[in-house]
mmCIF file with all atom_site columns, C-alpha atoms in Angstrom:
data_model
loop_
_atom_site.group_PDB
_atom_site.id
_atom_site.type_symbol
_atom_site.label_atom_id
_atom_site.label_alt_id
_atom_site.label_comp_id
_atom_site.label_asym_id
_atom_site.label_entity_id
_atom_site.label_seq_id
_atom_site.pdbx_PDB_ins_code
_atom_site.Cartn_x
_atom_site.Cartn_y
_atom_site.Cartn_z
_atom_site.occupancy
_atom_site.B_iso_or_equiv
_atom_site.pdbx_formal_charge
_atom_site.auth_seq_id
_atom_site.auth_comp_id
_atom_site.auth_asym_id
_atom_site.auth_atom_id
_atom_site.pdbx_PDB_model_num
ATOM 1   C CA . MET A 1 1   ? -0.187  2.814   -10.094 1.00 0.00 ? 18  MET A CA 1
ATOM 2   C CA . ILE A 1 2   ? -1.735  0.386   -7.622  1.00 0.00 ? 19  ILE A CA 1
ATOM 3   C CA . SER A 1 3   ? 0.322   -2.182  -5.715  1.00 0.00 ? 20  SER A CA 1
ATOM 4   C CA . VAL A 1 4   ? -1.373  -5.044  -3.893  1.00 0.00 ? 21  VAL A CA 1
ATOM 5   C CA . ASP A 1 5   ? -0.370  -7.757  -1.464  1.00 0.00 ? 22  ASP A CA 1
ATOM 6   C CA . ARG A 1 6   ? -1.039  -11.274 -2.560  1.00 0.00 ? 23  ARG A CA 1
ATOM 7   C CA . LEU A 1 7   ? -3.634  -13.032 -0.415  1.00 0.00 ? 24  LEU A CA 1
ATOM 8   C CA . GLY A 1 8   ? -1.992  -14.445 2.705   1.00 0.00 ? 25  GLY A CA 1
ATOM 9   C CA . TYR A 1 9   ? 0.722   -11.779 2.889   1.00 0.00 ? 26  TYR A CA 1
ATOM 10  C CA . GLY A 1 10  ? 1.003   -8.220  4.168   1.00 0.00 ? 27  GLY A CA 1
ATOM 11  C CA . PHE A 1 11  ? -2.431  -6.851  5.040   1.00 0.00 ? 28  PHE A CA 1
ATOM 12  C CA . SER A 1 12  ? -4.379  -9.264  2.827   1.00 0.00 ? 29  SER A CA 1
ATOM 13  C CA . GLU A 1 13  ? -5.557  -12.031 5.161   1.00 0.00 ? 30  GLU A CA 1
ATOM 14  C CA . PHE A 1 14  ? -2.061  -12.409 6.583   1.00 0.00 ? 31  PHE A CA 1
ATOM 15  C CA . GLY A 1 15  ? -1.129  -15.979 7.445   1.00 0.00 ? 32  GLY A CA 1
ATOM 16  C CA . LYS A 1 16  ? -3.966  -17.692 5.550   1.00 0.00 ? 33  LYS A CA 1
ATOM 17  C CA . ALA A 1 17  ? -2.844  -19.633 2.473   1.00 0.00 ? 34  ALA A CA 1
ATOM 18  C CA . TYR A 1 18  ? -4.693  -19.402 -0.843  1.00 0.00 ? 35  TYR A CA 1
ATOM 19  C CA . PRO A 1 19  ? -2.818  -21.792 -3.144  1.00 0.00 ? 36  PRO A CA 1
ATOM 20  C CA . SER A 1 20  ? -5.271  -21.489 -6.069  1.00 0.00 ? 37  SER A CA 1
ATOM 21  C CA . ILE A 1 21  ? -3.875  -19.308 -8.864  1.00 0.00 ? 38  ILE A CA 1
ATOM 22  C CA . ALA A 1 22  ? -7.379  -18.862 -10.307 1.00 0.00 ? 39  ALA A CA 1
ATOM 23  C CA . PHE A 1 23  ? -8.718  -17.742 -6.906  1.00 0.00 ? 40  PHE A CA 1
ATOM 24  C CA . GLN A 1 24  ? -5.826  -15.304 -6.400  1.00 0.00 ? 41  GLN A CA 1
ATOM 25  C CA . ALA A 1 25  ? -6.506  -13.819 -9.855  1.00 0.00 ? 42  ALA A CA 1
ATOM 26  C CA . ALA A 1 26  ? -10.273 -13.606 -9.284  1.00 0.00 ? 43  ALA A CA 1
ATOM 27  C CA . SER A 1 27  ? -9.694  -11.781 -5.992  1.00 0.00 ? 44  SER A CA 1
ATOM 28  C CA . LEU A 1 28  ? -8.295  -8.830  -7.982  1.00 0.00 ? 45  LEU A CA 1
ATOM 29  C CA . ILE A 1 29  ? -11.088 -8.498  -10.549 1.00 0.00 ? 46  ILE A CA 1
ATOM 30  C CA . SER A 1 30  ? -13.233 -6.061  -8.547  1.00 0.00 ? 47  SER A CA 1
ATOM 31  C CA . LEU A 1 31  ? -10.185 -3.871  -7.846  1.00 0.00 ? 48  LEU A CA 1
ATOM 32  C CA . ILE A 1 32  ? -9.373  -3.708  -11.554 1.00 0.00 ? 49  ILE A CA 1
ATOM 33  C CA . GLN A 1 33  ? -12.969 -3.027  -12.531 1.00 0.00 ? 50  GLN A CA 1
ATOM 34  C CA . THR A 1 34  ? -13.146 -0.224  -9.963  1.00 0.00 ? 51  THR A CA 1
ATOM 35  C CA . TYR A 1 35  ? -9.949  1.590   -10.925 1.00 0.00 ? 52  TYR A CA 1
ATOM 36  C CA . ALA A 1 36  ? -9.355  0.797   -14.618 1.00 0.00 ? 53  ALA A CA 1
ATOM 37  C CA . LEU A 1 37  ? -9.742  3.844   -16.842 1.00 0.00 ? 54  LEU A CA 1
ATOM 38  C CA . PRO A 1 38  ? -11.192 3.158   -20.294 1.00 0.00 ? 55  PRO A CA 1
ATOM 39  C CA . ASP A 1 39  ? -8.837  5.630   -22.015 1.00 0.00 ? 56  ASP A CA 1
ATOM 40  C CA . GLN A 1 40  ? -5.628  4.452   -20.287 1.00 0.00 ? 57  GLN A CA 1
ATOM 41  C CA . ALA A 1 41  ? -3.460  1.369   -20.788 1.00 0.00 ? 58  ALA A CA 1
ATOM 42  C CA . LEU A 1 42  ? -3.664  -1.102  -17.918 1.00 0.00 ? 59  LEU A CA 1
ATOM 43  C CA . ILE A 1 43  ? -0.592  -3.278  -17.454 1.00 0.00 ? 60  ILE A CA 1
ATOM 44  C CA . LEU A 1 44  ? -0.445  -5.938  -14.771 1.00 0.00 ? 61  LEU A CA 1
ATOM 45  C CA . VAL A 1 45  ? 2.938   -6.786  -13.262 1.00 0.00 ? 62  VAL A CA 1
ATOM 46  C CA . GLY A 1 46  ? 3.631   -9.978  -11.320 1.00 0.00 ? 63  GLY A CA 1
ATOM 47  C CA . TRP A 1 47  ? 6.903   -11.314 -9.949  1.00 0.00 ? 64  TRP A CA 1
ATOM 48  C CA . SER A 1 48  ? 7.706   -14.994 -9.298  1.00 0.00 ? 65  SER A CA 1
ATOM 49  C CA . TYR A 1 49  ? 4.465   -16.668 -8.119  1.00 0.00 ? 66  TYR A CA 1
ATOM 50  C CA . GLY A 1 50  ? 2.674   -13.438 -8.999  1.00 0.00 ? 67  GLY A CA 1
ATOM 51  C CA . GLY A 1 51  ? 3.549   -14.006 -12.678 1.00 0.00 ? 68  GLY A CA 1
ATOM 52  C CA . PRO A 1 52  ? 1.011   -16.774 -13.310 1.00 0.00 ? 69  PRO A CA 1
ATOM 53  C CA . ILE A 1 53  ? -1.576  -14.807 -11.326 1.00 0.00 ? 70  ILE A CA 1
ATOM 54  C CA . VAL A 1 54  ? -1.344  -11.706 -13.545 1.00 0.00 ? 71  VAL A CA 1
ATOM 55  C CA . ALA A 1 55  ? -1.161  -13.860 -16.691 1.00 0.00 ? 72  ALA A CA 1
ATOM 56  C CA . LYS A 1 56  ? -4.389  -15.602 -15.630 1.00 0.00 ? 73  LYS A CA 1
ATOM 57  C CA . LEU A 1 57  ? -6.001  -12.269 -14.772 1.00 0.00 ? 74  LEU A CA 1
ATOM 58  C CA . GLY A 1 58  ? -5.077  -10.851 -18.174 1.00 0.00 ? 75  GLY A CA 1
ATOM 59  C CA . MET A 1 59  ? -6.525  -13.948 -19.797 1.00 0.00 ? 76  MET A CA 1
ATOM 60  C CA . ASP A 1 60  ? -9.775  -13.478 -17.853 1.00 0.00 ? 77  ASP A CA 1
ATOM 61  C CA . LEU A 1 61  ? -10.096 -9.717  -18.606 1.00 0.00 ? 78  LEU A CA 1
ATOM 62  C CA . PRO A 1 62  ? -8.772  -9.190  -22.154 1.00 0.00 ? 79  PRO A CA 1
ATOM 63  C CA . GLN A 1 63  ? -11.100 -6.222  -22.755 1.00 0.00 ? 80  GLN A CA 1
ATOM 64  C CA . THR A 1 64  ? -9.772  -4.398  -19.677 1.00 0.00 ? 81  THR A CA 1
ATOM 65  C CA . VAL A 1 65  ? -6.122  -5.450  -19.368 1.00 0.00 ? 82  VAL A CA 1
ATOM 66  C CA . SER A 1 66  ? -3.734  -4.104  -22.029 1.00 0.00 ? 83  SER A CA 1
ATOM 67  C CA . ALA A 1 67  ? -0.791  -6.417  -21.247 1.00 0.00 ? 84  ALA A CA 1
ATOM 68  C CA . SER A 1 68  ? 0.819   -8.520  -18.523 1.00 0.00 ? 85  SER A CA 1
ATOM 69  C CA . LEU A 1 69  ? 4.463   -8.175  -17.500 1.00 0.00 ? 86  LEU A CA 1
ATOM 70  C CA . LEU A 1 70  ? 5.845   -11.316 -15.864 1.00 0.00 ? 87  LEU A CA 1
ATOM 71  C CA . LEU A 1 71  ? 9.054   -10.921 -13.870 1.00 0.00 ? 88  LEU A CA 1
ATOM 72  C CA . ALA A 1 72  ? 10.865  -14.246 -13.385 1.00 0.00 ? 89  ALA A CA 1
ATOM 73  C CA . PRO A 1 73  ? 7.545   -16.110 -13.354 1.00 0.00 ? 90  PRO A CA 1
ATOM 74  C CA . ALA A 1 74  ? 7.233   -19.673 -12.070 1.00 0.00 ? 91  ALA A CA 1
ATOM 75  C CA . LEU A 1 75  ? 5.324   -21.171 -15.022 1.00 0.00 ? 92  LEU A CA 1
ATOM 76  C CA . ASP A 1 76  ? 6.618   -24.676 -15.738 1.00 0.00 ? 93  ASP A CA 1
ATOM 77  C CA . PRO A 1 77  ? 5.047   -27.271 -13.422 1.00 0.00 ? 94  PRO A CA 1
ATOM 78  C CA . GLN A 1 78  ? 7.935   -29.645 -14.158 1.00 0.00 ? 95  GLN A CA 1
ATOM 79  C CA . ALA A 1 79  ? 10.531  -27.096 -13.032 1.00 0.00 ? 96  ALA A CA 1
ATOM 80  C CA . GLU A 1 80  ? 9.136   -26.382 -9.574  1.00 0.00 ? 97  GLU A CA 1
ATOM 81  C CA . ARG A 1 81  ? 11.972  -26.367 -7.037  1.00 0.00 ? 98  ARG A CA 1
ATOM 82  C CA . TYR A 1 82  ? 11.460  -27.533 -3.477  1.00 0.00 ? 99  TYR A CA 1
ATOM 83  C CA . PHE A 1 83  ? 13.702  -26.525 -0.630  1.00 0.00 ? 100 PHE A CA 1
ATOM 84  C CA . GLN A 1 84  ? 14.122  -28.855 2.334   1.00 0.00 ? 101 GLN A CA 1
ATOM 85  C CA . ILE A 1 85  ? 13.982  -25.979 4.816   1.00 0.00 ? 102 ILE A CA 1
ATOM 86  C CA . GLY A 1 86  ? 10.317  -25.566 3.870   1.00 0.00 ? 103 GLY A CA 1
ATOM 87  C CA . LYS A 1 87  ? 9.555   -28.830 5.672   1.00 0.00 ? 104 LYS A CA 1
ATOM 88  C CA . LEU A 1 88  ? 9.940   -26.931 8.958   1.00 0.00 ? 105 LEU A CA 1
ATOM 89  C CA . ALA A 1 89  ? 6.659   -25.164 8.130   1.00 0.00 ? 106 ALA A CA 1
ATOM 90  C CA . GLU A 1 90  ? 4.875   -28.503 7.711   1.00 0.00 ? 107 GLU A CA 1
ATOM 91  C CA . TRP A 1 91  ? 5.847   -30.377 10.864  1.00 0.00 ? 108 TRP A CA 1
ATOM 92  C CA . LYS A 1 92  ? 3.915   -29.636 14.049  1.00 0.00 ? 109 LYS A CA 1
ATOM 93  C CA . LEU A 1 93  ? 7.078   -29.842 16.145  1.00 0.00 ? 110 LEU A CA 1
ATOM 94  C CA . THR A 1 94  ? 8.834   -27.118 14.165  1.00 0.00 ? 111 THR A CA 1
ATOM 95  C CA . ARG A 1 95  ? 6.012   -25.020 12.688  1.00 0.00 ? 112 ARG A CA 1
ATOM 96  C CA . TRP A 1 96  ? 6.120   -22.617 15.642  1.00 0.00 ? 113 TRP A CA 1
ATOM 97  C CA . MET A 1 97  ? 9.649   -21.559 14.596  1.00 0.00 ? 114 MET A CA 1
ATOM 98  C CA . VAL A 1 98  ? 8.599   -20.528 11.083  1.00 0.00 ? 115 VAL A CA 1
ATOM 99  C CA . PRO A 1 99  ? 7.262   -17.022 10.383  1.00 0.00 ? 116 PRO A CA 1
ATOM 100 C CA . LYS A 1 100 ? 3.699   -16.971 8.992   1.00 0.00 ? 117 LYS A CA 1
ATOM 101 C CA . PRO A 1 101 ? 4.719   -15.743 5.502   1.00 0.00 ? 118 PRO A CA 1
ATOM 102 C CA . LEU A 1 102 ? 7.053   -18.736 5.125   1.00 0.00 ? 119 LEU A CA 1
ATOM 103 C CA . GLU A 1 103 ? 4.323   -21.087 6.298   1.00 0.00 ? 120 GLU A CA 1
ATOM 104 C CA . VAL A 1 104 ? 1.954   -19.640 3.675   1.00 0.00 ? 121 VAL A CA 1
ATOM 105 C CA . ALA A 1 105 ? 4.704   -19.866 1.047   1.00 0.00 ? 122 ALA A CA 1
ATOM 106 C CA . GLN A 1 106 ? 5.288   -23.544 1.834   1.00 0.00 ? 123 GLN A CA 1
ATOM 107 C CA . ILE A 1 107 ? 1.590   -24.377 1.431   1.00 0.00 ? 124 ILE A CA 1
ATOM 108 C CA . GLU A 1 108 ? 1.588   -22.565 -1.905  1.00 0.00 ? 125 GLU A CA 1
ATOM 109 C CA . LYS A 1 109 ? 4.831   -24.282 -2.924  1.00 0.00 ? 126 LYS A CA 1
ATOM 110 C CA . LYS A 1 110 ? 3.367   -27.730 -2.277  1.00 0.00 ? 127 LYS A CA 1
ATOM 111 C CA . ASN A 1 111 ? 0.362   -26.940 -4.484  1.00 0.00 ? 128 ASN A CA 1
ATOM 112 C CA . HIS A 1 112 ? 1.979   -24.772 -7.147  1.00 0.00 ? 129 HIS A CA 1
ATOM 113 C CA . ALA A 1 113 ? 2.896   -27.502 -9.666  1.00 0.00 ? 130 ALA A CA 1
ATOM 114 C CA . ARG A 1 114 ? -0.678  -28.834 -9.585  1.00 0.00 ? 131 ARG A CA 1
ATOM 115 C CA . GLU A 1 115 ? -2.070  -25.305 -9.983  1.00 0.00 ? 132 GLU A CA 1
ATOM 116 C CA . LEU A 1 116 ? 0.200   -24.668 -12.963 1.00 0.00 ? 133 LEU A CA 1
ATOM 117 C CA . GLN A 1 117 ? -0.930  -27.948 -14.555 1.00 0.00 ? 134 GLN A CA 1
ATOM 118 C CA . LEU A 1 118 ? -4.535  -26.734 -14.356 1.00 0.00 ? 135 LEU A CA 1
ATOM 119 C CA . LEU A 1 119 ? -3.600  -23.694 -16.464 1.00 0.00 ? 136 LEU A CA 1
ATOM 120 C CA . GLU A 1 120 ? -1.169  -25.381 -18.866 1.00 0.00 ? 137 GLU A CA 1
ATOM 121 C CA . LYS A 1 121 ? -3.666  -25.861 -21.707 1.00 0.00 ? 138 LYS A CA 1
ATOM 122 C CA . GLN A 1 122 ? -5.319  -22.454 -21.160 1.00 0.00 ? 139 GLN A CA 1
ATOM 123 C CA . TRP A 1 123 ? -2.256  -20.268 -21.834 1.00 0.00 ? 140 TRP A CA 1
ATOM 124 C CA . GLN A 1 124 ? -2.698  -20.682 -25.605 1.00 0.00 ? 141 GLN A CA 1
ATOM 125 C CA . PHE A 1 125 ? -5.909  -18.634 -25.442 1.00 0.00 ? 142 PHE A CA 1
ATOM 126 C CA . ILE A 1 126 ? -4.298  -15.442 -24.115 1.00 0.00 ? 143 ILE A CA 1
ATOM 127 C CA . GLN A 1 127 ? -5.375  -12.465 -26.245 1.00 0.00 ? 144 GLN A CA 1
ATOM 128 C CA . ILE A 1 128 ? -3.147  -9.720  -24.807 1.00 0.00 ? 145 ILE A CA 1
ATOM 129 C CA . PRO A 1 129 ? 0.627   -9.140  -24.991 1.00 0.00 ? 146 PRO A CA 1
ATOM 130 C CA . ILE A 1 130 ? 2.627   -11.139 -22.466 1.00 0.00 ? 147 ILE A CA 1
ATOM 131 C CA . TRP A 1 131 ? 6.093   -9.756  -21.718 1.00 0.00 ? 148 TRP A CA 1
ATOM 132 C CA . MET A 1 132 ? 8.485   -11.873 -19.687 1.00 0.00 ? 149 MET A CA 1
ATOM 133 C CA . ILE A 1 133 ? 11.658  -10.491 -18.114 1.00 0.00 ? 150 ILE A CA 1
ATOM 134 C CA . HIS A 1 134 ? 13.846  -13.186 -16.585 1.00 0.00 ? 151 HIS A CA 1
ATOM 135 C CA . GLY A 1 135 ? 17.416  -13.279 -15.256 1.00 0.00 ? 152 GLY A CA 1
ATOM 136 C CA . THR A 1 136 ? 19.601  -15.909 -16.916 1.00 0.00 ? 153 THR A CA 1
ATOM 137 C CA . LYS A 1 137 ? 21.208  -16.856 -13.567 1.00 0.00 ? 154 LYS A CA 1
ATOM 138 C CA . ASP A 1 138 ? 17.952  -17.367 -11.660 1.00 0.00 ? 155 ASP A CA 1
ATOM 139 C CA . LYS A 1 139 ? 18.406  -20.289 -9.245  1.00 0.00 ? 156 LYS A CA 1
ATOM 140 C CA . ILE A 1 140 ? 14.999  -19.988 -7.564  1.00 0.00 ? 157 ILE A CA 1
ATOM 141 C CA . VAL A 1 141 ? 12.831  -20.013 -10.707 1.00 0.00 ? 158 VAL A CA 1
ATOM 142 C CA . PRO A 1 142 ? 15.223  -21.532 -13.264 1.00 0.00 ? 159 PRO A CA 1
ATOM 143 C CA . TYR A 1 143 ? 15.573  -19.504 -16.463 1.00 0.00 ? 160 TYR A CA 1
ATOM 144 C CA . LEU A 1 144 ? 15.658  -22.160 -19.199 1.00 0.00 ? 161 LEU A CA 1
ATOM 145 C CA . PRO A 1 145 ? 12.768  -24.414 -18.216 1.00 0.00 ? 162 PRO A CA 1
ATOM 146 C CA . ASN A 1 146 ? 10.447  -21.499 -17.477 1.00 0.00 ? 163 ASN A CA 1
ATOM 147 C CA . THR A 1 147 ? 11.324  -19.457 -20.567 1.00 0.00 ? 164 THR A CA 1
ATOM 148 C CA . ASN A 1 148 ? 11.112  -22.540 -22.812 1.00 0.00 ? 165 ASN A CA 1
ATOM 149 C CA . PHE A 1 149 ? 7.739   -23.361 -21.277 1.00 0.00 ? 166 PHE A CA 1
ATOM 150 C CA . ALA A 1 150 ? 6.492   -19.830 -21.990 1.00 0.00 ? 167 ALA A CA 1
ATOM 151 C CA . LYS A 1 151 ? 7.751   -19.969 -25.598 1.00 0.00 ? 168 LYS A CA 1
ATOM 152 C CA . THR A 1 152 ? 5.820   -23.177 -26.241 1.00 0.00 ? 169 THR A CA 1
ATOM 153 C CA . HIS A 1 153 ? 2.612   -22.392 -24.314 1.00 0.00 ? 170 HIS A CA 1
ATOM 154 C CA . PHE A 1 154 ? 1.883   -18.694 -24.887 1.00 0.00 ? 171 PHE A CA 1
ATOM 155 C CA . PRO A 1 155 ? 0.730   -17.585 -28.371 1.00 0.00 ? 172 PRO A CA 1
ATOM 156 C CA . LYS A 1 156 ? 3.850   -16.684 -30.361 1.00 0.00 ? 173 LYS A CA 1
ATOM 157 C CA . ASP A 1 157 ? 2.339   -13.429 -31.644 1.00 0.00 ? 174 ASP A CA 1
ATOM 158 C CA . LYS A 1 158 ? 1.548   -12.290 -28.082 1.00 0.00 ? 175 LYS A CA 1
ATOM 159 C CA . PHE A 1 159 ? 4.729   -13.363 -26.266 1.00 0.00 ? 176 PHE A CA 1
ATOM 160 C CA . THR A 1 160 ? 7.968   -11.406 -25.868 1.00 0.00 ? 177 THR A CA 1
ATOM 161 C CA . LEU A 1 161 ? 10.937  -12.669 -23.842 1.00 0.00 ? 178 LEU A CA 1
ATOM 162 C CA . LEU A 1 162 ? 13.443  -10.165 -22.467 1.00 0.00 ? 179 LEU A CA 1
ATOM 163 C CA . PRO A 1 163 ? 16.343  -11.987 -20.796 1.00 0.00 ? 180 PRO A CA 1
ATOM 164 C CA . ILE A 1 164 ? 18.659  -10.103 -18.448 1.00 0.00 ? 181 ILE A CA 1
ATOM 165 C CA . GLU A 1 165 ? 22.109  -11.645 -18.665 1.00 0.00 ? 182 GLU A CA 1
ATOM 166 C CA . GLY A 1 166 ? 23.872  -12.687 -15.482 1.00 0.00 ? 183 GLY A CA 1
ATOM 167 C CA . VAL A 1 167 ? 21.217  -11.745 -12.909 1.00 0.00 ? 184 VAL A CA 1
ATOM 168 C CA . GLY A 1 168 ? 19.242  -13.872 -10.478 1.00 0.00 ? 185 GLY A CA 1
ATOM 169 C CA . HIS A 1 169 ? 15.709  -13.991 -9.162  1.00 0.00 ? 186 HIS A CA 1
ATOM 170 C CA . ILE A 1 170 ? 15.572  -10.777 -7.171  1.00 0.00 ? 187 ILE A CA 1
ATOM 171 C CA . PHE A 1 171 ? 16.537  -8.399  -9.993  1.00 0.00 ? 188 PHE A CA 1
ATOM 172 C CA . PRO A 1 172 ? 13.288  -6.391  -9.564  1.00 0.00 ? 189 PRO A CA 1
ATOM 173 C CA . ILE A 1 173 ? 14.519  -5.378  -6.099  1.00 0.00 ? 190 ILE A CA 1
ATOM 174 C CA . ARG A 1 174 ? 18.247  -5.111  -6.800  1.00 0.00 ? 191 ARG A CA 1
ATOM 175 C CA . ASN A 1 175 ? 17.990  -3.394  -10.176 1.00 0.00 ? 192 ASN A CA 1
ATOM 176 C CA . PRO A 1 176 ? 14.478  -2.121  -10.861 1.00 0.00 ? 193 PRO A CA 1
ATOM 177 C CA . LYS A 1 177 ? 15.723  0.442   -13.408 1.00 0.00 ? 194 LYS A CA 1
ATOM 178 C CA . GLU A 1 178 ? 15.532  -1.908  -16.422 1.00 0.00 ? 195 GLU A CA 1
ATOM 179 C CA . VAL A 1 179 ? 12.015  -3.040  -15.491 1.00 0.00 ? 196 VAL A CA 1
ATOM 180 C CA . ILE A 1 180 ? 10.794  0.535   -14.956 1.00 0.00 ? 197 ILE A CA 1
ATOM 181 C CA . GLN A 1 181 ? 12.317  1.784   -18.226 1.00 0.00 ? 198 GLN A CA 1
ATOM 182 C CA . PHE A 1 182 ? 10.745  -1.084  -20.175 1.00 0.00 ? 199 PHE A CA 1
ATOM 183 C CA . LEU A 1 183 ? 7.377   -0.534  -18.516 1.00 0.00 ? 200 LEU A CA 1
ATOM 184 C CA . LEU A 1 184 ? 7.336   3.231   -19.147 1.00 0.00 ? 201 LEU A CA 1
ATOM 185 C CA . ALA A 1 185 ? 8.250   2.719   -22.814 1.00 0.00 ? 202 ALA A CA 1
ATOM 186 C CA . GLU A 1 186 ? 5.485   0.145   -23.298 1.00 0.00 ? 203 GLU A CA 1
ATOM 187 C CA . ILE A 1 187 ? 2.877   2.282   -21.508 1.00 0.00 ? 204 ILE A CA 1
ATOM 188 C CA . LYS A 1 188 ? 3.757   5.175   -23.823 1.00 0.00 ? 205 LYS A CA 1
ATOM 189 C CA . LYS A 1 189 ? 3.399   2.917   -26.892 1.00 0.00 ? 206 LYS A CA 1
ATOM 190 C CA . LEU A 1 190 ? 0.045   1.560   -25.710 1.00 0.00 ? 207 LEU A CA 1
ATOM 191 C CA . ASN A 1 191 ? -1.341  5.011   -24.886 1.00 0.00 ? 208 ASN A CA 1
ATOM 192 C CA . ASP A 1 192 ? -0.095  6.428   -28.213 1.00 0.00 ? 209 ASP A CA 1
ATOM 193 C CA . THR A 1 193 ? -1.987  3.744   -30.170 1.00 0.00 ? 210 THR A CA 1
ATOM 194 C CA . ASP A 1 194 ? -5.304  4.353   -28.383 1.00 0.00 ? 211 ASP A CA 1
#
């Protein structure tokens, strides 16, 4: 298992924003090509903004990537939510008060709907399984618009929705057990078919 920071966070060019989903996905290609094993299933997992990134990466590398697991992904450009507090990261007078990760997040947030629009017509060409786990009470990335978007834009024979009743956006942190159990079961299935 390999876990990476998204560009602009952690130890990956901390504080520098990379709002392009395609660029974020492309930045991981060499890592995947270096560590992917031809006889093992490779599943990409992305949460929230990371969801579209791993979906794009799976679309770009269908011969290498076995499946993409999207956890509460922000997919629908029409459902992007903006929070007024983010404006503090934009204004010169208040930017100094905002931690760098929130400043990067605000730049991404401002560009995310446009980035999602660029991919909207491409999702139909995905060739690998796309699994989406989403909490029905998600207030940050709303459940219905994003799941409905996925149902209508991903190929029906490749897409599986797994709703988790009554949970919000941070279920991967609060209750990772369901995600881990699902992932282990799917890895076993993929490896058994190879």
